[in-house]
Amino acid sequence: LLVKYNGTIGYIKESYTISLLDKANEVYPEVNLEEIDIKNIVYVTASELNIRKGPSTEYERDGSLEKYESVRVLKEFDDWYFIMTNEYTFGFVNKKYTEVLDGIFVIVDLSEQRLYMYNNNELYLIAPVTTGKDLTPSDKGLFKIWYKGTNEEIVPNHIVDYWMPYNSACEGLHDAERWRSQYGMHTDAEKEAQAYRYNGSNGCINMQKENAKIIYETVSIGTKVLTHK
């Protein structure tokens, strides 16, 4: 298969892949999807939102989502969305407990240690990141970029090329190559834990300079930043 991933084009072996369309139609044949077409990206506004096996509360519960978690909407059924989660599972959620993200926006998945930037529901960038450690976790929520700066000293002896703070705790998106070399999910064999949990940031979203530059040149003051588990 000829694929494009995070800006890189190349080939992967088809026998090591699963068709999400086939998976969705196998589990929910009644939905009759013709393609995996993302209608909207939405996030959860309730403290917890049940995923159902059909578009009604009469259907069995099949998991739940936490507040601020994001999902992809594939089809609408009156007051319900047929969704695909970040774990590539499918189900139905009630629309009234969600809000739509539109335009250009950034999603940071704290569990995955990945950042996703979208432009009108089209995935524009995937980037590995390092977020807050256990003692200083990154805040979860929906925020907006309120400032953009370059070549700034955000804390003593920590200068960044691209700085985009988004909340009152002064957490923000920025490069960190002057003091960090690894990003994303990687483990320490001795401690047997995700490295970011003990060697993460003070709450900011650290990333490689090249990705910070792309984001800096794409977002504006007021661009939404959603951080969730």
PDB file of C-alpha atoms in Angstrom:
ATOM      1  CA  LEU A   1       0.000   0.000   0.000  1.00  0.00           C
ATOM      2  CA  LEU A   2       1.217   3.479  -0.868  1.00  0.00           C
ATOM      3  CA  VAL A   3       0.573   5.640   2.194  1.00  0.00           C
ATOM      4  CA  LYS A   4       1.234   9.087   3.575  1.00  0.00           C
ATOM      5  CA  TYR A   5       2.066   9.365   7.272  1.00  0.00           C
ATOM      6  CA  ASN A   6       3.055  12.585   9.023  1.00  0.00           C
ATOM      7  CA  GLY A   7       4.251  14.122   5.760  1.00  0.00           C
ATOM      8  CA  THR A   8       6.204  11.067   4.622  1.00  0.00           C
ATOM      9  CA  ILE A   9       5.124   8.998   1.608  1.00  0.00           C
ATOM     10  CA  GLY A  10       6.103   5.342   1.401  1.00  0.00           C
ATOM     11  CA  TYR A  11       4.991   1.730   1.144  1.00  0.00           C
ATOM     12  CA  ILE A  12       3.694  -0.658   3.810  1.00  0.00           C
ATOM     13  CA  LYS A  13       2.759  -4.335   3.538  1.00  0.00           C
ATOM     14  CA  GLU A  14      -1.009  -4.760   3.265  1.00  0.00           C
ATOM     15  CA  SER A  15      -1.090  -8.059   5.195  1.00  0.00           C
ATOM     16  CA  TYR A  16      -0.011  -6.154   8.328  1.00  0.00           C
ATOM     17  CA  THR A  17      -2.934  -3.731   8.156  1.00  0.00           C
ATOM     18  CA  ILE A  18      -6.634  -3.765   9.049  1.00  0.00           C
ATOM     19  CA  SER A  19      -9.309  -1.946   7.046  1.00  0.00           C
ATOM     20  CA  LEU A  20     -11.194   0.342   9.419  1.00  0.00           C
ATOM     21  CA  LEU A  21     -14.083   0.401   6.957  1.00  0.00           C
ATOM     22  CA  ASP A  22     -14.331  -3.398   7.011  1.00  0.00           C
ATOM     23  CA  LYS A  23     -14.046  -3.401  10.804  1.00  0.00           C
ATOM     24  CA  ALA A  24     -16.860  -0.845  11.197  1.00  0.00           C
ATOM     25  CA  ASN A  25     -19.184  -2.670   8.803  1.00  0.00           C
ATOM     26  CA  GLU A  26     -18.464  -6.013  10.452  1.00  0.00           C
ATOM     27  CA  VAL A  27     -19.443  -4.738  13.910  1.00  0.00           C
ATOM     28  CA  TYR A  28     -22.199  -2.348  12.759  1.00  0.00           C
ATOM     29  CA  PRO A  29     -23.524  -3.613   9.395  1.00  0.00           C
ATOM     30  CA  GLU A  30     -26.729  -1.609   9.889  1.00  0.00           C
ATOM     31  CA  VAL A  31     -24.770   1.656   9.608  1.00  0.00           C
ATOM     32  CA  ASN A  32     -23.690   0.647   6.090  1.00  0.00           C
ATOM     33  CA  LEU A  33     -20.640   2.894   5.809  1.00  0.00           C
ATOM     34  CA  GLU A  34     -19.332   3.382   2.282  1.00  0.00           C
ATOM     35  CA  GLU A  35     -16.090   5.046   3.387  1.00  0.00           C
ATOM     36  CA  ILE A  36     -14.306   6.322   6.480  1.00  0.00           C
ATOM     37  CA  ASP A  37     -15.280   9.944   5.966  1.00  0.00           C
ATOM     38  CA  ILE A  38     -14.739  12.191   8.980  1.00  0.00           C
ATOM     39  CA  LYS A  39     -17.729  14.571   9.184  1.00  0.00           C
ATOM     40  CA  ASN A  40     -16.586  16.346  12.342  1.00  0.00           C
ATOM     41  CA  ILE A  41     -14.189  16.119  15.254  1.00  0.00           C
ATOM     42  CA  VAL A  42     -16.053  16.550  18.534  1.00  0.00           C
ATOM     43  CA  TYR A  43     -15.054  16.561  22.200  1.00  0.00           C
ATOM     44  CA  VAL A  44     -16.994  15.480  25.268  1.00  0.00           C
ATOM     45  CA  THR A  45     -18.524  18.195  27.467  1.00  0.00           C
ATOM     46  CA  ALA A  46     -20.078  15.903  30.110  1.00  0.00           C
ATOM     47  CA  SER A  47     -18.052  14.499  33.011  1.00  0.00           C
ATOM     48  CA  GLU A  48     -18.618  11.071  31.441  1.00  0.00           C
ATOM     49  CA  LEU A  49     -20.329  10.054  28.208  1.00  0.00           C
ATOM     50  CA  ASN A  50     -21.568   6.548  27.500  1.00  0.00           C
ATOM     51  CA  ILE A  51     -20.844   4.864  24.193  1.00  0.00           C
ATOM     52  CA  ARG A  52     -23.878   2.852  23.078  1.00  0.00           C
ATOM     53  CA  LYS A  53     -24.320  -0.001  20.617  1.00  0.00           C
ATOM     54  CA  GLY A  54     -27.122   1.894  18.880  1.00  0.00           C
ATOM     55  CA  PRO A  55     -28.588   5.420  18.577  1.00  0.00           C
ATOM     56  CA  SER A  56     -30.703   5.314  21.756  1.00  0.00           C
ATOM     57  CA  THR A  57     -30.329   4.935  25.512  1.00  0.00           C
ATOM     58  CA  GLU A  58     -32.210   1.654  25.126  1.00  0.00           C
ATOM     59  CA  TYR A  59     -29.107   0.113  23.552  1.00  0.00           C
ATOM     60  CA  GLU A  60     -26.431  -1.555  25.670  1.00  0.00           C
ATOM     61  CA  ARG A  61     -23.563   0.529  26.983  1.00  0.00           C
ATOM     62  CA  ASP A  62     -20.260  -0.288  25.283  1.00  0.00           C
ATOM     63  CA  GLY A  63     -17.726   1.861  27.112  1.00  0.00           C
ATOM     64  CA  SER A  64     -17.456   5.517  28.022  1.00  0.00           C
ATOM     65  CA  LEU A  65     -15.510   8.689  27.331  1.00  0.00           C
ATOM     66  CA  GLU A  66     -14.110  11.207  29.790  1.00  0.00           C
ATOM     67  CA  LYS A  67     -14.636  14.942  29.640  1.00  0.00           C
ATOM     68  CA  TYR A  68     -12.598  16.591  26.857  1.00  0.00           C
ATOM     69  CA  GLU A  69     -11.864  13.319  25.035  1.00  0.00           C
ATOM     70  CA  SER A  70     -12.130  13.774  21.273  1.00  0.00           C
ATOM     71  CA  VAL A  71     -13.694  11.416  18.740  1.00  0.00           C
ATOM     72  CA  ARG A  72     -14.304  11.377  14.982  1.00  0.00           C
ATOM     73  CA  VAL A  73     -17.879  11.574  13.720  1.00  0.00           C
ATOM     74  CA  LEU A  74     -18.532   9.236  10.776  1.00  0.00           C
ATOM     75  CA  LYS A  75     -22.332   9.480  10.482  1.00  0.00           C
ATOM     76  CA  GLU A  76     -25.312  11.216  12.120  1.00  0.00           C
ATOM     77  CA  PHE A  77     -28.577   9.632  13.309  1.00  0.00           C
ATOM     78  CA  ASP A  78     -30.964  12.347  14.552  1.00  0.00           C
ATOM     79  CA  ASP A  79     -29.643  13.186  18.050  1.00  0.00           C
ATOM     80  CA  TRP A  80     -26.802  10.667  17.878  1.00  0.00           C
ATOM     81  CA  TYR A  81     -23.360  10.420  16.312  1.00  0.00           C
ATOM     82  CA  PHE A  82     -21.789   7.218  15.018  1.00  0.00           C
ATOM     83  CA  ILE A  83     -18.186   7.716  16.104  1.00  0.00           C
ATOM     84  CA  MET A  84     -14.690   6.277  15.889  1.00  0.00           C
ATOM     85  CA  THR A  85     -12.572   6.646  19.014  1.00  0.00           C
ATOM     86  CA  ASN A  86      -8.841   7.285  19.186  1.00  0.00           C
ATOM     87  CA  GLU A  87      -8.435   3.543  19.852  1.00  0.00           C
ATOM     88  CA  TYR A  88     -10.250   2.851  16.536  1.00  0.00           C
ATOM     89  CA  THR A  89     -13.357   1.384  18.122  1.00  0.00           C
ATOM     90  CA  PHE A  90     -16.869   2.349  17.033  1.00  0.00           C
ATOM     91  CA  GLY A  91     -20.181   3.203  18.679  1.00  0.00           C
ATOM     92  CA  PHE A  92     -22.880   5.810  19.226  1.00  0.00           C
ATOM     93  CA  VAL A  93     -22.867   8.883  21.484  1.00  0.00           C
ATOM     94  CA  ASN A  94     -25.497  11.508  22.197  1.00  0.00           C
ATOM     95  CA  LYS A  95     -24.809  14.783  20.364  1.00  0.00           C
ATOM     96  CA  LYS A  96     -25.956  17.051  23.180  1.00  0.00           C
ATOM     97  CA  TYR A  97     -22.981  16.089  25.344  1.00  0.00           C
ATOM     98  CA  THR A  98     -20.411  17.054  22.711  1.00  0.00           C
ATOM     99  CA  GLU A  99     -19.083  20.169  20.993  1.00  0.00           C
ATOM    100  CA  VAL A 100     -17.713  20.411  17.456  1.00  0.00           C
ATOM    101  CA  LEU A 101     -14.144  21.532  16.759  1.00  0.00           C
ATOM    102  CA  ASP A 102     -13.736  23.364  13.476  1.00  0.00           C
ATOM    103  CA  GLY A 103     -11.245  25.372  11.458  1.00  0.00           C
ATOM    104  CA  ILE A 104      -7.640  24.927  12.556  1.00  0.00           C
ATOM    105  CA  PHE A 105      -7.234  23.283  15.959  1.00  0.00           C
ATOM    106  CA  VAL A 106      -4.711  21.272  17.969  1.00  0.00           C
ATOM    107  CA  ILE A 107      -5.388  18.142  20.040  1.00  0.00           C
ATOM    108  CA  VAL A 108      -2.851  16.814  22.550  1.00  0.00           C
ATOM    109  CA  ASP A 109      -3.443  13.226  23.670  1.00  0.00           C
ATOM    110  CA  LEU A 110      -1.673  12.960  27.018  1.00  0.00           C
ATOM    111  CA  SER A 111      -1.947   9.166  27.135  1.00  0.00           C
ATOM    112  CA  GLU A 112      -0.468   8.729  23.660  1.00  0.00           C
ATOM    113  CA  GLN A 113       2.063  11.559  24.055  1.00  0.00           C
ATOM    114  CA  ARG A 114       1.065  12.767  20.587  1.00  0.00           C
ATOM    115  CA  LEU A 115      -0.139  16.016  19.125  1.00  0.00           C
ATOM    116  CA  TYR A 116      -2.611  16.197  16.246  1.00  0.00           C
ATOM    117  CA  MET A 117      -3.248  19.367  14.250  1.00  0.00           C
ATOM    118  CA  TYR A 118      -6.315  19.545  12.035  1.00  0.00           C
ATOM    119  CA  ASN A 119      -7.480  21.972   9.372  1.00  0.00           C
ATOM    120  CA  ASN A 120     -11.215  21.638   8.635  1.00  0.00           C
ATOM    121  CA  ASN A 121     -11.218  18.009   9.854  1.00  0.00           C
ATOM    122  CA  GLU A 122      -8.231  17.103   7.668  1.00  0.00           C
ATOM    123  CA  LEU A 123      -5.307  15.782   9.691  1.00  0.00           C
ATOM    124  CA  TYR A 124      -2.469  18.208   8.980  1.00  0.00           C
ATOM    125  CA  LEU A 125       0.255  17.080  11.396  1.00  0.00           C
ATOM    126  CA  ILE A 126       1.022  14.272  13.854  1.00  0.00           C
ATOM    127  CA  ALA A 127       3.897  14.971  16.236  1.00  0.00           C
ATOM    128  CA  PRO A 128       5.399  13.088  19.203  1.00  0.00           C
ATOM    129  CA  VAL A 129       5.433  15.268  22.311  1.00  0.00           C
ATOM    130  CA  THR A 130       6.492  15.201  25.952  1.00  0.00           C
ATOM    131  CA  THR A 131       3.923  16.562  28.383  1.00  0.00           C
ATOM    132  CA  GLY A 132       3.867  17.189  32.125  1.00  0.00           C
ATOM    133  CA  LYS A 133       5.354  14.648  34.524  1.00  0.00           C
ATOM    134  CA  ASP A 134       3.357  13.131  37.391  1.00  0.00           C
ATOM    135  CA  LEU A 135       4.350  15.893  39.835  1.00  0.00           C
ATOM    136  CA  THR A 136       3.468  18.674  37.377  1.00  0.00           C
ATOM    137  CA  PRO A 137       0.874  17.234  34.971  1.00  0.00           C
ATOM    138  CA  SER A 138      -0.400  19.132  31.971  1.00  0.00           C
ATOM    139  CA  ASP A 139      -3.859  20.593  32.503  1.00  0.00           C
ATOM    140  CA  LYS A 140      -6.718  18.900  30.673  1.00  0.00           C
ATOM    141  CA  GLY A 141      -9.266  21.094  28.944  1.00  0.00           C
ATOM    142  CA  LEU A 142     -10.147  23.298  25.996  1.00  0.00           C
ATOM    143  CA  PHE A 143      -7.926  26.361  25.691  1.00  0.00           C
ATOM    144  CA  LYS A 144      -6.982  29.040  23.168  1.00  0.00           C
ATOM    145  CA  ILE A 145      -3.565  30.282  22.129  1.00  0.00           C
ATOM    146  CA  TRP A 146      -3.246  33.770  23.543  1.00  0.00           C
ATOM    147  CA  TYR A 147       0.246  34.697  22.423  1.00  0.00           C
ATOM    148  CA  LYS A 148       2.936  33.759  19.900  1.00  0.00           C
ATOM    149  CA  GLY A 149       6.603  34.520  20.411  1.00  0.00           C
ATOM    150  CA  THR A 150      10.029  33.547  19.087  1.00  0.00           C
ATOM    151  CA  ASN A 151      13.427  33.192  20.763  1.00  0.00           C
ATOM    152  CA  GLU A 152      11.992  33.570  24.259  1.00  0.00           C
ATOM    153  CA  GLU A 153      13.289  32.557  27.681  1.00  0.00           C
ATOM    154  CA  ILE A 154      10.185  30.918  29.150  1.00  0.00           C
ATOM    155  CA  VAL A 155      11.942  29.972  32.411  1.00  0.00           C
ATOM    156  CA  PRO A 156      15.535  30.722  33.511  1.00  0.00           C
ATOM    157  CA  ASN A 157      18.055  29.095  31.137  1.00  0.00           C
ATOM    158  CA  HIS A 158      15.332  27.639  28.931  1.00  0.00           C
ATOM    159  CA  ILE A 159      15.137  29.512  25.625  1.00  0.00           C
ATOM    160  CA  VAL A 160      12.732  28.293  22.952  1.00  0.00           C
ATOM    161  CA  ASP A 161      12.480  29.251  19.293  1.00  0.00           C
ATOM    162  CA  TYR A 162       8.682  28.958  19.094  1.00  0.00           C
ATOM    163  CA  TRP A 163       6.454  29.740  22.070  1.00  0.00           C
ATOM    164  CA  MET A 164       2.640  29.444  22.063  1.00  0.00           C
ATOM    165  CA  PRO A 165       1.108  29.680  25.573  1.00  0.00           C
ATOM    166  CA  TYR A 166      -2.562  28.737  25.858  1.00  0.00           C
ATOM    167  CA  ASN A 167      -3.735  28.864  29.491  1.00  0.00           C
ATOM    168  CA  SER A 168      -3.495  30.860  32.705  1.00  0.00           C
ATOM    169  CA  ALA A 169      -0.957  28.407  34.140  1.00  0.00           C
ATOM    170  CA  CYS A 170       1.349  29.563  31.325  1.00  0.00           C
ATOM    171  CA  GLU A 171       1.430  26.118  29.791  1.00  0.00           C
ATOM    172  CA  GLY A 172       2.094  26.201  26.086  1.00  0.00           C
ATOM    173  CA  LEU A 173       3.338  24.529  22.936  1.00  0.00           C
ATOM    174  CA  HIS A 174       7.057  24.909  22.261  1.00  0.00           C
ATOM    175  CA  ASP A 175      10.255  23.282  21.010  1.00  0.00           C
ATOM    176  CA  ALA A 176      12.637  21.819  23.580  1.00  0.00           C
ATOM    177  CA  GLU A 177      15.632  20.544  21.629  1.00  0.00           C
ATOM    178  CA  ARG A 178      18.074  22.586  23.713  1.00  0.00           C
ATOM    179  CA  TRP A 179      17.470  20.246  26.664  1.00  0.00           C
ATOM    180  CA  ARG A 180      15.416  17.262  25.423  1.00  0.00           C
ATOM    181  CA  SER A 181      16.228  14.641  22.766  1.00  0.00           C
ATOM    182  CA  GLN A 182      13.352  12.132  23.035  1.00  0.00           C
ATOM    183  CA  TYR A 183       9.628  12.682  22.608  1.00  0.00           C
ATOM    184  CA  GLY A 184       6.537  10.508  22.541  1.00  0.00           C
ATOM    185  CA  MET A 185       6.032   7.143  24.216  1.00  0.00           C
ATOM    186  CA  HIS A 186       9.252   5.392  25.161  1.00  0.00           C
ATOM    187  CA  THR A 187      10.078   3.390  28.260  1.00  0.00           C
ATOM    188  CA  ASP A 188      12.986   3.147  30.652  1.00  0.00           C
ATOM    189  CA  ALA A 189      13.825  -0.561  31.026  1.00  0.00           C
ATOM    190  CA  GLU A 190      15.024  -0.157  34.601  1.00  0.00           C
ATOM    191  CA  LYS A 191      12.093   1.911  35.881  1.00  0.00           C
ATOM    192  CA  GLU A 192       9.525   0.162  33.689  1.00  0.00           C
ATOM    193  CA  ALA A 193       7.453   3.315  33.296  1.00  0.00           C
ATOM    194  CA  GLN A 194       6.683   5.840  30.599  1.00  0.00           C
ATOM    195  CA  ALA A 195       9.647   8.180  30.625  1.00  0.00           C
ATOM    196  CA  TYR A 196       7.544  11.342  30.536  1.00  0.00           C
ATOM    197  CA  ARG A 197       5.943  10.443  33.880  1.00  0.00           C
ATOM    198  CA  TYR A 198       9.191  11.098  35.754  1.00  0.00           C
ATOM    199  CA  ASN A 199      11.133  13.117  33.178  1.00  0.00           C
ATOM    200  CA  GLY A 200       8.370  15.155  31.606  1.00  0.00           C
ATOM    201  CA  SER A 201       7.802  18.877  31.517  1.00  0.00           C
ATOM    202  CA  ASN A 202       6.372  21.237  34.114  1.00  0.00           C
ATOM    203  CA  GLY A 203       3.095  21.168  32.189  1.00  0.00           C
ATOM    204  CA  CYS A 204       4.069  22.506  28.773  1.00  0.00           C
ATOM    205  CA  ILE A 205       3.876  20.498  25.565  1.00  0.00           C
ATOM    206  CA  ASN A 206       7.484  19.867  24.433  1.00  0.00           C
ATOM    207  CA  MET A 207       8.231  18.881  20.838  1.00  0.00           C
ATOM    208  CA  GLN A 208      10.874  18.882  18.131  1.00  0.00           C
ATOM    209  CA  LYS A 209      11.761  22.247  16.666  1.00  0.00           C
ATOM    210  CA  GLU A 210      10.643  21.340  13.134  1.00  0.00           C
ATOM    211  CA  ASN A 211       7.142  20.471  14.357  1.00  0.00           C
ATOM    212  CA  ALA A 212       6.920  23.544  16.589  1.00  0.00           C
ATOM    213  CA  LYS A 213       7.792  25.667  13.561  1.00  0.00           C
ATOM    214  CA  ILE A 214       5.001  24.111  11.458  1.00  0.00           C
ATOM    215  CA  ILE A 215       2.472  24.712  14.221  1.00  0.00           C
ATOM    216  CA  TYR A 216       3.712  28.259  14.876  1.00  0.00           C
ATOM    217  CA  GLU A 217       3.345  29.155  11.202  1.00  0.00           C
ATOM    218  CA  THR A 218      -0.147  27.615  10.997  1.00  0.00           C
ATOM    219  CA  VAL A 219      -1.996  28.637  14.169  1.00  0.00           C
ATOM    220  CA  SER A 220      -3.186  32.089  15.180  1.00  0.00           C
ATOM    221  CA  ILE A 221      -3.995  33.822  18.443  1.00  0.00           C
ATOM    222  CA  GLY A 222      -7.313  32.262  19.440  1.00  0.00           C
ATOM    223  CA  THR A 223      -6.638  28.852  17.854  1.00  0.00           C
ATOM    224  CA  LYS A 224      -8.159  26.136  20.051  1.00  0.00           C
ATOM    225  CA  VAL A 225      -5.945  23.659  21.907  1.00  0.00           C
ATOM    226  CA  LEU A 226      -7.637  20.601  23.398  1.00  0.00           C
ATOM    227  CA  THR A 227      -5.701  18.461  25.866  1.00  0.00           C
ATOM    228  CA  HIS A 228      -7.117  15.184  27.137  1.00  0.00           C
ATOM    229  CA  LYS A 229      -6.117  11.770  28.422  1.00  0.00           C
TER     230      LYS A 229
END
